[in-house]
Amino acid sequence: DTYYQGCLNIANLVNAEGSTSGELTLGSNYRNSPRNIINLDGGDFTGKINYIADSSESRKHGFNINHETVAANAEINISNADSTTHSIALGIGDEKVKVKALTGGSDTTAIYSGKQAFGNSDAFAAIDNTTRTLEIATDGKDYNANIGVKNNINLVKSGTGTQNLSGDMSTFNGTVEVSGGTLGFTKSGGSVTVSSLTLDGGALDVSGTLTLSNVTVDLSKYTAGTNI
């Protein structure tokens, strides 16, 4: 299904008795809607969720995931038709939000802690200022955008496969836990600051500079000779 709307709120994808699967495309093509917010508040979706900014007039786009597990089995694809004039904020609106994978992104796309809203200007403003956790369980995906621009976001990589974060991570300053698969900070020449790194079953792949304050490795989760 495809939904294009200005100021559309999706309260629930499904009811408590069922689930929804497939590919869902969200976005705005209203020429008179320069700002657009979509909230994903509940339900259970399996498949792929595309958020696309493709309106010639809608400049600011917010997509909030406000429930821990609504997108736990979904690949989240953030796409800009024109990255020079559109900006998209993916808001982590629950204490912890799980997604299957992240793809897409651009220089004007970012992941923020808290539900995103608009004040008197076009600037994004988190409704609640608090540190949130984004957990990714994925298989071979790449996300090319900023994470943790306004407030701290902590990252957890679980499951199998590799999630590459190839965008600008210079504003990230949260904690990272890799309990499965591989988490890659793969921007060539980039820099990442991690306040605390925990490796308890997974691996970290870094291109560029990684600054660490604290490292914990659970050696019981690895066999001799494993590269972590």
mmCIF file with all atom_site columns, C-alpha atoms in Angstrom:
data_model
loop_
_atom_site.group_PDB
_atom_site.id
_atom_site.type_symbol
_atom_site.label_atom_id
_atom_site.label_alt_id
_atom_site.label_comp_id
_atom_site.label_asym_id
_atom_site.label_entity_id
_atom_site.label_seq_id
_atom_site.pdbx_PDB_ins_code
_atom_site.Cartn_x
_atom_site.Cartn_y
_atom_site.Cartn_z
_atom_site.occupancy
_atom_site.B_iso_or_equiv
_atom_site.pdbx_formal_charge
_atom_site.auth_seq_id
_atom_site.auth_comp_id
_atom_site.auth_asym_id
_atom_site.auth_atom_id
_atom_site.pdbx_PDB_model_num
ATOM 1   C CA . ASP A 1 1   ? 0.000  0.000   0.000  1.00 0.00 ? 1   ASP A CA 1
ATOM 2   C CA . THR A 1 2   ? 1.042  3.576   -0.614 1.00 0.00 ? 2   THR A CA 1
ATOM 3   C CA . TYR A 1 3   ? -0.054 6.552   1.482  1.00 0.00 ? 3   TYR A CA 1
ATOM 4   C CA . TYR A 1 4   ? 0.774  10.150  0.545  1.00 0.00 ? 4   TYR A CA 1
ATOM 5   C CA . GLN A 1 5   ? -0.555 12.759  2.903  1.00 0.00 ? 5   GLN A CA 1
ATOM 6   C CA . GLY A 1 6   ? 0.176  15.922  4.832  1.00 0.00 ? 6   GLY A CA 1
ATOM 7   C CA . CYS A 1 7   ? 0.055  15.659  8.618  1.00 0.00 ? 7   CYS A CA 1
ATOM 8   C CA . LEU A 1 8   ? -1.120 12.059  8.496  1.00 0.00 ? 8   LEU A CA 1
ATOM 9   C CA . ASN A 1 9   ? -1.182 10.085  11.740 1.00 0.00 ? 9   ASN A CA 1
ATOM 10  C CA . ILE A 1 10  ? -1.205 6.289   11.605 1.00 0.00 ? 10  ILE A CA 1
ATOM 11  C CA . ALA A 1 11  ? -2.406 5.244   15.037 1.00 0.00 ? 11  ALA A CA 1
ATOM 12  C CA . ASN A 1 12  ? -2.174 1.480   14.517 1.00 0.00 ? 12  ASN A CA 1
ATOM 13  C CA . LEU A 1 13  ? -1.234 -0.662  11.575 1.00 0.00 ? 13  LEU A CA 1
ATOM 14  C CA . VAL A 1 14  ? -3.195 -3.629  12.914 1.00 0.00 ? 14  VAL A CA 1
ATOM 15  C CA . ASN A 1 15  ? -5.312 -4.568  15.883 1.00 0.00 ? 15  ASN A CA 1
ATOM 16  C CA . ALA A 1 16  ? -4.145 -6.740  18.760 1.00 0.00 ? 16  ALA A CA 1
ATOM 17  C CA . GLU A 1 17  ? -5.384 -9.954  17.121 1.00 0.00 ? 17  GLU A CA 1
ATOM 18  C CA . GLY A 1 18  ? -3.518 -9.714  13.833 1.00 0.00 ? 18  GLY A CA 1
ATOM 19  C CA . SER A 1 19  ? -0.484 -8.519  11.952 1.00 0.00 ? 19  SER A CA 1
ATOM 20  C CA . THR A 1 20  ? 0.267  -6.826  8.652  1.00 0.00 ? 20  THR A CA 1
ATOM 21  C CA . SER A 1 21  ? 2.939  -7.787  6.163  1.00 0.00 ? 21  SER A CA 1
ATOM 22  C CA . GLY A 1 22  ? 4.177  -6.570  2.804  1.00 0.00 ? 22  GLY A CA 1
ATOM 23  C CA . GLU A 1 23  ? 5.579  -3.237  1.670  1.00 0.00 ? 23  GLU A CA 1
ATOM 24  C CA . LEU A 1 24  ? 4.249  0.064   2.985  1.00 0.00 ? 24  LEU A CA 1
ATOM 25  C CA . THR A 1 25  ? 5.172  3.404   1.423  1.00 0.00 ? 25  THR A CA 1
ATOM 26  C CA . LEU A 1 26  ? 4.604  6.630   3.344  1.00 0.00 ? 26  LEU A CA 1
ATOM 27  C CA . GLY A 1 27  ? 5.249  10.185  2.265  1.00 0.00 ? 27  GLY A CA 1
ATOM 28  C CA . SER A 1 28  ? 3.886  13.567  1.291  1.00 0.00 ? 28  SER A CA 1
ATOM 29  C CA . ASN A 1 29  ? 3.211  15.031  -2.122 1.00 0.00 ? 29  ASN A CA 1
ATOM 30  C CA . TYR A 1 30  ? 0.984  17.902  -1.023 1.00 0.00 ? 30  TYR A CA 1
ATOM 31  C CA . ARG A 1 31  ? 2.239  21.092  -2.629 1.00 0.00 ? 31  ARG A CA 1
ATOM 32  C CA . ASN A 1 32  ? 0.729  23.180  0.173  1.00 0.00 ? 32  ASN A CA 1
ATOM 33  C CA . SER A 1 33  ? 2.193  21.075  2.972  1.00 0.00 ? 33  SER A CA 1
ATOM 34  C CA . PRO A 1 34  ? 5.725  22.347  3.638  1.00 0.00 ? 34  PRO A CA 1
ATOM 35  C CA . ARG A 1 35  ? 5.927  20.305  6.845  1.00 0.00 ? 35  ARG A CA 1
ATOM 36  C CA . ASN A 1 36  ? 4.778  16.750  7.321  1.00 0.00 ? 36  ASN A CA 1
ATOM 37  C CA . ILE A 1 37  ? 4.722  14.406  10.342 1.00 0.00 ? 37  ILE A CA 1
ATOM 38  C CA . ILE A 1 38  ? 3.771  10.721  10.328 1.00 0.00 ? 38  ILE A CA 1
ATOM 39  C CA . ASN A 1 39  ? 3.500  8.756   13.582 1.00 0.00 ? 39  ASN A CA 1
ATOM 40  C CA . LEU A 1 40  ? 3.737  4.972   13.793 1.00 0.00 ? 40  LEU A CA 1
ATOM 41  C CA . ASP A 1 41  ? 2.186  4.255   17.176 1.00 0.00 ? 41  ASP A CA 1
ATOM 42  C CA . GLY A 1 42  ? 1.356  0.551   17.357 1.00 0.00 ? 42  GLY A CA 1
ATOM 43  C CA . GLY A 1 43  ? 0.562  -2.695  15.643 1.00 0.00 ? 43  GLY A CA 1
ATOM 44  C CA . ASP A 1 44  ? 2.872  -5.300  14.138 1.00 0.00 ? 44  ASP A CA 1
ATOM 45  C CA . PHE A 1 45  ? 4.349  -4.924  10.666 1.00 0.00 ? 45  PHE A CA 1
ATOM 46  C CA . THR A 1 46  ? 6.535  -7.409  8.809  1.00 0.00 ? 46  THR A CA 1
ATOM 47  C CA . GLY A 1 47  ? 8.209  -6.410  5.559  1.00 0.00 ? 47  GLY A CA 1
ATOM 48  C CA . LYS A 1 48  ? 9.480  -3.048  4.356  1.00 0.00 ? 48  LYS A CA 1
ATOM 49  C CA . ILE A 1 49  ? 8.434  0.487   5.253  1.00 0.00 ? 49  ILE A CA 1
ATOM 50  C CA . ASN A 1 50  ? 9.497  3.203   2.802  1.00 0.00 ? 50  ASN A CA 1
ATOM 51  C CA . TYR A 1 51  ? 9.378  6.827   3.856  1.00 0.00 ? 51  TYR A CA 1
ATOM 52  C CA . ILE A 1 52  ? 9.760  8.997   0.771  1.00 0.00 ? 52  ILE A CA 1
ATOM 53  C CA . ALA A 1 53  ? 9.993  12.786  0.531  1.00 0.00 ? 53  ALA A CA 1
ATOM 54  C CA . ASP A 1 54  ? 9.021  13.595  -3.032 1.00 0.00 ? 54  ASP A CA 1
ATOM 55  C CA . SER A 1 55  ? 6.960  16.773  -2.938 1.00 0.00 ? 55  SER A CA 1
ATOM 56  C CA . SER A 1 56  ? 8.279  19.901  -4.600 1.00 0.00 ? 56  SER A CA 1
ATOM 57  C CA . GLU A 1 57  ? 6.851  21.933  -1.704 1.00 0.00 ? 57  GLU A CA 1
ATOM 58  C CA . SER A 1 58  ? 7.109  19.697  1.391  1.00 0.00 ? 58  SER A CA 1
ATOM 59  C CA . ARG A 1 59  ? 10.522 20.559  2.759  1.00 0.00 ? 59  ARG A CA 1
ATOM 60  C CA . LYS A 1 60  ? 10.486 19.063  6.270  1.00 0.00 ? 60  LYS A CA 1
ATOM 61  C CA . HIS A 1 61  ? 9.412  15.498  6.971  1.00 0.00 ? 61  HIS A CA 1
ATOM 62  C CA . GLY A 1 62  ? 9.122  13.694  10.291 1.00 0.00 ? 62  GLY A CA 1
ATOM 63  C CA . PHE A 1 63  ? 8.606  9.950   10.695 1.00 0.00 ? 63  PHE A CA 1
ATOM 64  C CA . ASN A 1 64  ? 8.239  8.812   14.313 1.00 0.00 ? 64  ASN A CA 1
ATOM 65  C CA . ILE A 1 65  ? 8.361  5.177   15.451 1.00 0.00 ? 65  ILE A CA 1
ATOM 66  C CA . ASN A 1 66  ? 6.617  5.401   18.815 1.00 0.00 ? 66  ASN A CA 1
ATOM 67  C CA . HIS A 1 67  ? 6.334  1.755   19.880 1.00 0.00 ? 67  HIS A CA 1
ATOM 68  C CA . GLU A 1 68  ? 9.159  -0.655  20.701 1.00 0.00 ? 68  GLU A CA 1
ATOM 69  C CA . THR A 1 69  ? 8.131  -3.574  18.495 1.00 0.00 ? 69  THR A CA 1
ATOM 70  C CA . VAL A 1 70  ? 5.854  -2.177  15.767 1.00 0.00 ? 70  VAL A CA 1
ATOM 71  C CA . ALA A 1 71  ? 8.762  -2.218  13.285 1.00 0.00 ? 71  ALA A CA 1
ATOM 72  C CA . ALA A 1 72  ? 10.835 -5.006  14.841 1.00 0.00 ? 72  ALA A CA 1
ATOM 73  C CA . ASN A 1 73  ? 10.356 -7.143  11.721 1.00 0.00 ? 73  ASN A CA 1
ATOM 74  C CA . ALA A 1 74  ? 10.496 -4.284  9.225  1.00 0.00 ? 74  ALA A CA 1
ATOM 75  C CA . GLU A 1 75  ? 13.234 -2.857  7.064  1.00 0.00 ? 75  GLU A CA 1
ATOM 76  C CA . ILE A 1 76  ? 13.035 0.951   7.305  1.00 0.00 ? 76  ILE A CA 1
ATOM 77  C CA . ASN A 1 77  ? 13.987 2.694   4.054  1.00 0.00 ? 77  ASN A CA 1
ATOM 78  C CA . ILE A 1 78  ? 14.364 6.464   4.191  1.00 0.00 ? 78  ILE A CA 1
ATOM 79  C CA . SER A 1 79  ? 14.528 8.078   0.762  1.00 0.00 ? 79  SER A CA 1
ATOM 80  C CA . ASN A 1 80  ? 14.751 11.643  -0.502 1.00 0.00 ? 80  ASN A CA 1
ATOM 81  C CA . ALA A 1 81  ? 13.730 12.448  -4.046 1.00 0.00 ? 81  ALA A CA 1
ATOM 82  C CA . ASP A 1 82  ? 15.771 15.653  -3.752 1.00 0.00 ? 82  ASP A CA 1
ATOM 83  C CA . SER A 1 83  ? 18.287 15.626  -0.914 1.00 0.00 ? 83  SER A CA 1
ATOM 84  C CA . THR A 1 84  ? 19.219 19.283  -1.456 1.00 0.00 ? 84  THR A CA 1
ATOM 85  C CA . THR A 1 85  ? 15.819 20.702  -0.495 1.00 0.00 ? 85  THR A CA 1
ATOM 86  C CA . HIS A 1 86  ? 14.153 18.046  1.673  1.00 0.00 ? 86  HIS A CA 1
ATOM 87  C CA . SER A 1 87  ? 15.091 16.932  5.165  1.00 0.00 ? 87  SER A CA 1
ATOM 88  C CA . ILE A 1 88  ? 13.745 13.902  7.004  1.00 0.00 ? 88  ILE A CA 1
ATOM 89  C CA . ALA A 1 89  ? 13.879 13.199  10.733 1.00 0.00 ? 89  ALA A CA 1
ATOM 90  C CA . LEU A 1 90  ? 13.351 9.625   11.902 1.00 0.00 ? 90  LEU A CA 1
ATOM 91  C CA . GLY A 1 91  ? 12.239 9.967   15.514 1.00 0.00 ? 91  GLY A CA 1
ATOM 92  C CA . ILE A 1 92  ? 12.833 7.228   18.101 1.00 0.00 ? 92  ILE A CA 1
ATOM 93  C CA . GLY A 1 93  ? 9.676  7.811   20.107 1.00 0.00 ? 93  GLY A CA 1
ATOM 94  C CA . ASP A 1 94  ? 9.830  4.976   22.648 1.00 0.00 ? 94  ASP A CA 1
ATOM 95  C CA . GLU A 1 95  ? 12.443 4.202   25.291 1.00 0.00 ? 95  GLU A CA 1
ATOM 96  C CA . LYS A 1 96  ? 13.686 1.466   22.968 1.00 0.00 ? 96  LYS A CA 1
ATOM 97  C CA . VAL A 1 97  ? 12.751 0.885   19.331 1.00 0.00 ? 97  VAL A CA 1
ATOM 98  C CA . LYS A 1 98  ? 13.618 -2.243  17.360 1.00 0.00 ? 98  LYS A CA 1
ATOM 99  C CA . VAL A 1 99  ? 13.914 -2.418  13.582 1.00 0.00 ? 99  VAL A CA 1
ATOM 100 C CA . LYS A 1 100 ? 15.030 -5.227  11.328 1.00 0.00 ? 100 LYS A CA 1
ATOM 101 C CA . ALA A 1 101 ? 17.242 -3.009  9.185  1.00 0.00 ? 101 ALA A CA 1
ATOM 102 C CA . LEU A 1 102 ? 17.969 0.547   8.075  1.00 0.00 ? 102 LEU A CA 1
ATOM 103 C CA . THR A 1 103 ? 18.493 1.505   4.437  1.00 0.00 ? 103 THR A CA 1
ATOM 104 C CA . GLY A 1 104 ? 18.551 4.673   2.370  1.00 0.00 ? 104 GLY A CA 1
ATOM 105 C CA . GLY A 1 105 ? 19.400 8.013   3.881  1.00 0.00 ? 105 GLY A CA 1
ATOM 106 C CA . SER A 1 106 ? 21.179 11.109  2.606  1.00 0.00 ? 106 SER A CA 1
ATOM 107 C CA . ASP A 1 107 ? 23.054 14.152  3.881  1.00 0.00 ? 107 ASP A CA 1
ATOM 108 C CA . THR A 1 108 ? 19.725 15.730  4.924  1.00 0.00 ? 108 THR A CA 1
ATOM 109 C CA . THR A 1 109 ? 18.370 12.673  6.734  1.00 0.00 ? 109 THR A CA 1
ATOM 110 C CA . ALA A 1 110 ? 18.924 12.090  10.443 1.00 0.00 ? 110 ALA A CA 1
ATOM 111 C CA . ILE A 1 111 ? 17.780 9.879   13.323 1.00 0.00 ? 111 ILE A CA 1
ATOM 112 C CA . TYR A 1 112 ? 16.758 11.722  16.469 1.00 0.00 ? 112 TYR A CA 1
ATOM 113 C CA . SER A 1 113 ? 15.915 10.705  20.015 1.00 0.00 ? 113 SER A CA 1
ATOM 114 C CA . GLY A 1 114 ? 12.287 11.441  20.887 1.00 0.00 ? 114 GLY A CA 1
ATOM 115 C CA . LYS A 1 115 ? 9.137  12.096  18.892 1.00 0.00 ? 115 LYS A CA 1
ATOM 116 C CA . GLN A 1 116 ? 9.704  14.852  16.373 1.00 0.00 ? 116 GLN A CA 1
ATOM 117 C CA . ALA A 1 117 ? 7.405  17.837  16.013 1.00 0.00 ? 117 ALA A CA 1
ATOM 118 C CA . PHE A 1 118 ? 7.537  21.346  14.579 1.00 0.00 ? 118 PHE A CA 1
ATOM 119 C CA . GLY A 1 119 ? 7.616  24.539  16.581 1.00 0.00 ? 119 GLY A CA 1
ATOM 120 C CA . ASN A 1 120 ? 7.058  28.014  15.213 1.00 0.00 ? 120 ASN A CA 1
ATOM 121 C CA . SER A 1 121 ? 9.776  27.462  12.620 1.00 0.00 ? 121 SER A CA 1
ATOM 122 C CA . ASP A 1 122 ? 10.643 24.607  10.322 1.00 0.00 ? 122 ASP A CA 1
ATOM 123 C CA . ALA A 1 123 ? 13.182 23.273  12.820 1.00 0.00 ? 123 ALA A CA 1
ATOM 124 C CA . PHE A 1 124 ? 12.630 19.835  14.272 1.00 0.00 ? 124 PHE A CA 1
ATOM 125 C CA . ALA A 1 125 ? 12.109 19.732  18.024 1.00 0.00 ? 125 ALA A CA 1
ATOM 126 C CA . ALA A 1 126 ? 11.913 16.603  20.151 1.00 0.00 ? 126 ALA A CA 1
ATOM 127 C CA . ILE A 1 127 ? 8.767  16.472  22.277 1.00 0.00 ? 127 ILE A CA 1
ATOM 128 C CA . ASP A 1 128 ? 10.707 14.737  25.035 1.00 0.00 ? 128 ASP A CA 1
ATOM 129 C CA . ASN A 1 129 ? 14.427 15.234  25.579 1.00 0.00 ? 129 ASN A CA 1
ATOM 130 C CA . THR A 1 130 ? 15.798 11.894  26.706 1.00 0.00 ? 130 THR A CA 1
ATOM 131 C CA . THR A 1 131 ? 18.252 9.233   25.616 1.00 0.00 ? 131 THR A CA 1
ATOM 132 C CA . ARG A 1 132 ? 16.680 6.440   23.548 1.00 0.00 ? 132 ARG A CA 1
ATOM 133 C CA . THR A 1 133 ? 17.930 3.073   22.274 1.00 0.00 ? 133 THR A CA 1
ATOM 134 C CA . LEU A 1 134 ? 17.721 1.887   18.670 1.00 0.00 ? 134 LEU A CA 1
ATOM 135 C CA . GLU A 1 135 ? 18.177 -1.872  18.208 1.00 0.00 ? 135 GLU A CA 1
ATOM 136 C CA . ILE A 1 136 ? 18.937 -3.257  14.737 1.00 0.00 ? 136 ILE A CA 1
ATOM 137 C CA . ALA A 1 137 ? 18.728 -6.932  13.790 1.00 0.00 ? 137 ALA A CA 1
ATOM 138 C CA . THR A 1 138 ? 19.648 -7.105  10.140 1.00 0.00 ? 138 THR A CA 1
ATOM 139 C CA . ASP A 1 139 ? 21.226 -8.908  7.218  1.00 0.00 ? 139 ASP A CA 1
ATOM 140 C CA . GLY A 1 140 ? 23.415 -6.942  4.832  1.00 0.00 ? 140 GLY A CA 1
ATOM 141 C CA . LYS A 1 141 ? 21.949 -3.418  4.821  1.00 0.00 ? 141 LYS A CA 1
ATOM 142 C CA . ASP A 1 142 ? 23.444 0.064   4.510  1.00 0.00 ? 142 ASP A CA 1
ATOM 143 C CA . TYR A 1 143 ? 22.196 3.369   5.950  1.00 0.00 ? 143 TYR A CA 1
ATOM 144 C CA . ASN A 1 144 ? 23.857 6.568   4.763  1.00 0.00 ? 144 ASN A CA 1
ATOM 145 C CA . ALA A 1 145 ? 22.815 9.365   7.107  1.00 0.00 ? 145 ALA A CA 1
ATOM 146 C CA . ASN A 1 146 ? 23.302 10.948  10.519 1.00 0.00 ? 146 ASN A CA 1
ATOM 147 C CA . ILE A 1 147 ? 22.370 9.307   13.810 1.00 0.00 ? 147 ILE A CA 1
ATOM 148 C CA . GLY A 1 148 ? 21.974 11.028  17.154 1.00 0.00 ? 148 GLY A CA 1
ATOM 149 C CA . VAL A 1 149 ? 22.048 14.639  16.016 1.00 0.00 ? 149 VAL A CA 1
ATOM 150 C CA . LYS A 1 150 ? 19.982 16.325  18.723 1.00 0.00 ? 150 LYS A CA 1
ATOM 151 C CA . ASN A 1 151 ? 19.915 13.972  21.684 1.00 0.00 ? 151 ASN A CA 1
ATOM 152 C CA . ASN A 1 152 ? 21.814 10.868  22.643 1.00 0.00 ? 152 ASN A CA 1
ATOM 153 C CA . ILE A 1 153 ? 20.883 7.648   20.910 1.00 0.00 ? 153 ILE A CA 1
ATOM 154 C CA . ASN A 1 154 ? 22.314 4.332   22.028 1.00 0.00 ? 154 ASN A CA 1
ATOM 155 C CA . LEU A 1 155 ? 22.787 1.603   19.415 1.00 0.00 ? 155 LEU A CA 1
ATOM 156 C CA . VAL A 1 156 ? 22.326 -2.143  19.790 1.00 0.00 ? 156 VAL A CA 1
ATOM 157 C CA . LYS A 1 157 ? 23.172 -4.548  16.962 1.00 0.00 ? 157 LYS A CA 1
ATOM 158 C CA . SER A 1 158 ? 21.637 -7.983  17.471 1.00 0.00 ? 158 SER A CA 1
ATOM 159 C CA . GLY A 1 159 ? 20.735 -10.907 15.240 1.00 0.00 ? 159 GLY A CA 1
ATOM 160 C CA . THR A 1 160 ? 22.811 -11.980 12.255 1.00 0.00 ? 160 THR A CA 1
ATOM 161 C CA . GLY A 1 161 ? 24.220 -10.191 9.243  1.00 0.00 ? 161 GLY A CA 1
ATOM 162 C CA . THR A 1 162 ? 25.758 -6.760  8.854  1.00 0.00 ? 162 THR A CA 1
ATOM 163 C CA . GLN A 1 163 ? 24.325 -3.279  9.342  1.00 0.00 ? 163 GLN A CA 1
ATOM 164 C CA . ASN A 1 164 ? 26.567 -0.611  7.846  1.00 0.00 ? 164 ASN A CA 1
ATOM 165 C CA . LEU A 1 165 ? 26.210 3.003   8.918  1.00 0.00 ? 165 LEU A CA 1
ATOM 166 C CA . SER A 1 166 ? 28.006 4.874   6.164  1.00 0.00 ? 166 SER A CA 1
ATOM 167 C CA . GLY A 1 167 ? 26.771 8.405   6.870  1.00 0.00 ? 167 GLY A CA 1
ATOM 168 C CA . ASP A 1 168 ? 28.277 11.178  8.964  1.00 0.00 ? 168 ASP A CA 1
ATOM 169 C CA . MET A 1 169 ? 28.444 9.874   12.548 1.00 0.00 ? 169 MET A CA 1
ATOM 170 C CA . SER A 1 170 ? 30.496 12.755  13.944 1.00 0.00 ? 170 SER A CA 1
ATOM 171 C CA . THR A 1 171 ? 27.624 13.976  16.138 1.00 0.00 ? 171 THR A CA 1
ATOM 172 C CA . PHE A 1 172 ? 26.961 10.532  17.649 1.00 0.00 ? 172 PHE A CA 1
ATOM 173 C CA . ASN A 1 173 ? 28.065 10.178  21.281 1.00 0.00 ? 173 ASN A CA 1
ATOM 174 C CA . GLY A 1 174 ? 25.997 7.298   22.661 1.00 0.00 ? 174 GLY A CA 1
ATOM 175 C CA . THR A 1 175 ? 26.760 3.750   23.730 1.00 0.00 ? 175 THR A CA 1
ATOM 176 C CA . VAL A 1 176 ? 27.113 0.789   21.348 1.00 0.00 ? 176 VAL A CA 1
ATOM 177 C CA . GLU A 1 177 ? 26.417 -2.888  22.075 1.00 0.00 ? 177 GLU A CA 1
ATOM 178 C CA . VAL A 1 178 ? 27.061 -5.565  19.441 1.00 0.00 ? 178 VAL A CA 1
ATOM 179 C CA . SER A 1 179 ? 25.540 -8.870  20.533 1.00 0.00 ? 179 SER A CA 1
ATOM 180 C CA . GLY A 1 180 ? 25.211 -10.443 17.081 1.00 0.00 ? 180 GLY A CA 1
ATOM 181 C CA . GLY A 1 181 ? 26.383 -10.000 13.504 1.00 0.00 ? 181 GLY A CA 1
ATOM 182 C CA . THR A 1 182 ? 28.488 -6.987  12.536 1.00 0.00 ? 182 THR A CA 1
ATOM 183 C CA . LEU A 1 183 ? 27.925 -3.270  13.020 1.00 0.00 ? 183 LEU A CA 1
ATOM 184 C CA . GLY A 1 184 ? 29.924 -1.155  10.593 1.00 0.00 ? 184 GLY A CA 1
ATOM 185 C CA . PHE A 1 185 ? 30.859 2.517   10.829 1.00 0.00 ? 185 PHE A CA 1
ATOM 186 C CA . THR A 1 186 ? 31.975 2.632   7.232  1.00 0.00 ? 186 THR A CA 1
ATOM 187 C CA . LYS A 1 187 ? 32.234 6.279   6.162  1.00 0.00 ? 187 LYS A CA 1
ATOM 188 C CA . SER A 1 188 ? 35.643 6.703   4.562  1.00 0.00 ? 188 SER A CA 1
ATOM 189 C CA . GLY A 1 189 ? 37.672 9.147   6.623  1.00 0.00 ? 189 GLY A CA 1
ATOM 190 C CA . GLY A 1 190 ? 34.808 9.549   9.094  1.00 0.00 ? 190 GLY A CA 1
ATOM 191 C CA . SER A 1 191 ? 34.998 9.862   12.863 1.00 0.00 ? 191 SER A CA 1
ATOM 192 C CA . VAL A 1 192 ? 32.815 8.252   15.523 1.00 0.00 ? 192 VAL A CA 1
ATOM 193 C CA . THR A 1 193 ? 32.838 8.821   19.283 1.00 0.00 ? 193 THR A CA 1
ATOM 194 C CA . VAL A 1 194 ? 31.374 6.029   21.422 1.00 0.00 ? 194 VAL A CA 1
ATOM 195 C CA . SER A 1 195 ? 30.976 6.633   25.146 1.00 0.00 ? 195 SER A CA 1
ATOM 196 C CA . SER A 1 196 ? 30.834 2.892   25.923 1.00 0.00 ? 196 SER A CA 1
ATOM 197 C CA . LEU A 1 197 ? 31.351 -0.148  23.664 1.00 0.00 ? 197 LEU A CA 1
ATOM 198 C CA . THR A 1 198 ? 30.170 -3.637  24.635 1.00 0.00 ? 198 THR A CA 1
ATOM 199 C CA . LEU A 1 199 ? 31.013 -6.641  22.468 1.00 0.00 ? 199 LEU A CA 1
ATOM 200 C CA . ASP A 1 200 ? 29.113 -9.719  23.598 1.00 0.00 ? 200 ASP A CA 1
ATOM 201 C CA . GLY A 1 201 ? 28.779 -11.892 20.535 1.00 0.00 ? 201 GLY A CA 1
ATOM 202 C CA . GLY A 1 202 ? 29.147 -9.559  17.578 1.00 0.00 ? 202 GLY A CA 1
ATOM 203 C CA . ALA A 1 203 ? 31.846 -7.652  15.698 1.00 0.00 ? 203 ALA A CA 1
ATOM 204 C CA . LEU A 1 204 ? 32.576 -4.005  14.946 1.00 0.00 ? 204 LEU A CA 1
ATOM 205 C CA . ASP A 1 205 ? 33.872 -2.810  11.555 1.00 0.00 ? 205 ASP A CA 1
ATOM 206 C CA . VAL A 1 206 ? 35.311 0.712   11.444 1.00 0.00 ? 206 VAL A CA 1
ATOM 207 C CA . SER A 1 207 ? 36.578 2.852   8.569  1.00 0.00 ? 207 SER A CA 1
ATOM 208 C CA . GLY A 1 208 ? 38.124 6.092   9.764  1.00 0.00 ? 208 GLY A CA 1
ATOM 209 C CA . THR A 1 209 ? 38.625 7.131   13.387 1.00 0.00 ? 209 THR A CA 1
ATOM 210 C CA . LEU A 1 210 ? 36.887 5.585   16.405 1.00 0.00 ? 210 LEU A CA 1
ATOM 211 C CA . THR A 1 211 ? 37.180 7.267   19.806 1.00 0.00 ? 211 THR A CA 1
ATOM 212 C CA . LEU A 1 212 ? 36.275 5.112   22.821 1.00 0.00 ? 212 LEU A CA 1
ATOM 213 C CA . SER A 1 213 ? 35.904 5.909   26.503 1.00 0.00 ? 213 SER A CA 1
ATOM 214 C CA . ASN A 1 214 ? 35.143 2.425   27.793 1.00 0.00 ? 214 ASN A CA 1
ATOM 215 C CA . VAL A 1 215 ? 35.259 -1.069  26.255 1.00 0.00 ? 215 VAL A CA 1
ATOM 216 C CA . THR A 1 216 ? 33.763 -4.306  27.595 1.00 0.00 ? 216 THR A CA 1
ATOM 217 C CA . VAL A 1 217 ? 34.286 -7.648  25.834 1.00 0.00 ? 217 VAL A CA 1
ATOM 218 C CA . ASP A 1 218 ? 32.542 -10.852 26.949 1.00 0.00 ? 218 ASP A CA 1
ATOM 219 C CA . LEU A 1 219 ? 35.186 -13.362 25.875 1.00 0.00 ? 219 LEU A CA 1
ATOM 220 C CA . SER A 1 220 ? 32.862 -16.288 26.636 1.00 0.00 ? 220 SER A CA 1
ATOM 221 C CA . LYS A 1 221 ? 30.855 -15.343 23.514 1.00 0.00 ? 221 LYS A CA 1
ATOM 222 C CA . TYR A 1 222 ? 33.829 -15.790 21.157 1.00 0.00 ? 222 TYR A CA 1
ATOM 223 C CA . THR A 1 223 ? 36.036 -18.657 20.050 1.00 0.00 ? 223 THR A CA 1
ATOM 224 C CA . ALA A 1 224 ? 39.826 -18.398 19.866 1.00 0.00 ? 224 ALA A CA 1
ATOM 225 C CA . GLY A 1 225 ? 41.020 -16.532 16.786 1.00 0.00 ? 225 GLY A CA 1
ATOM 226 C CA . THR A 1 226 ? 37.764 -14.592 16.252 1.00 0.00 ? 226 THR A CA 1
ATOM 227 C CA . ASN A 1 227 ? 38.210 -11.077 14.886 1.00 0.00 ? 227 ASN A CA 1
ATOM 228 C CA . ILE A 1 228 ? 36.084 -8.591  16.795 1.00 0.00 ? 228 ILE A CA 1
#
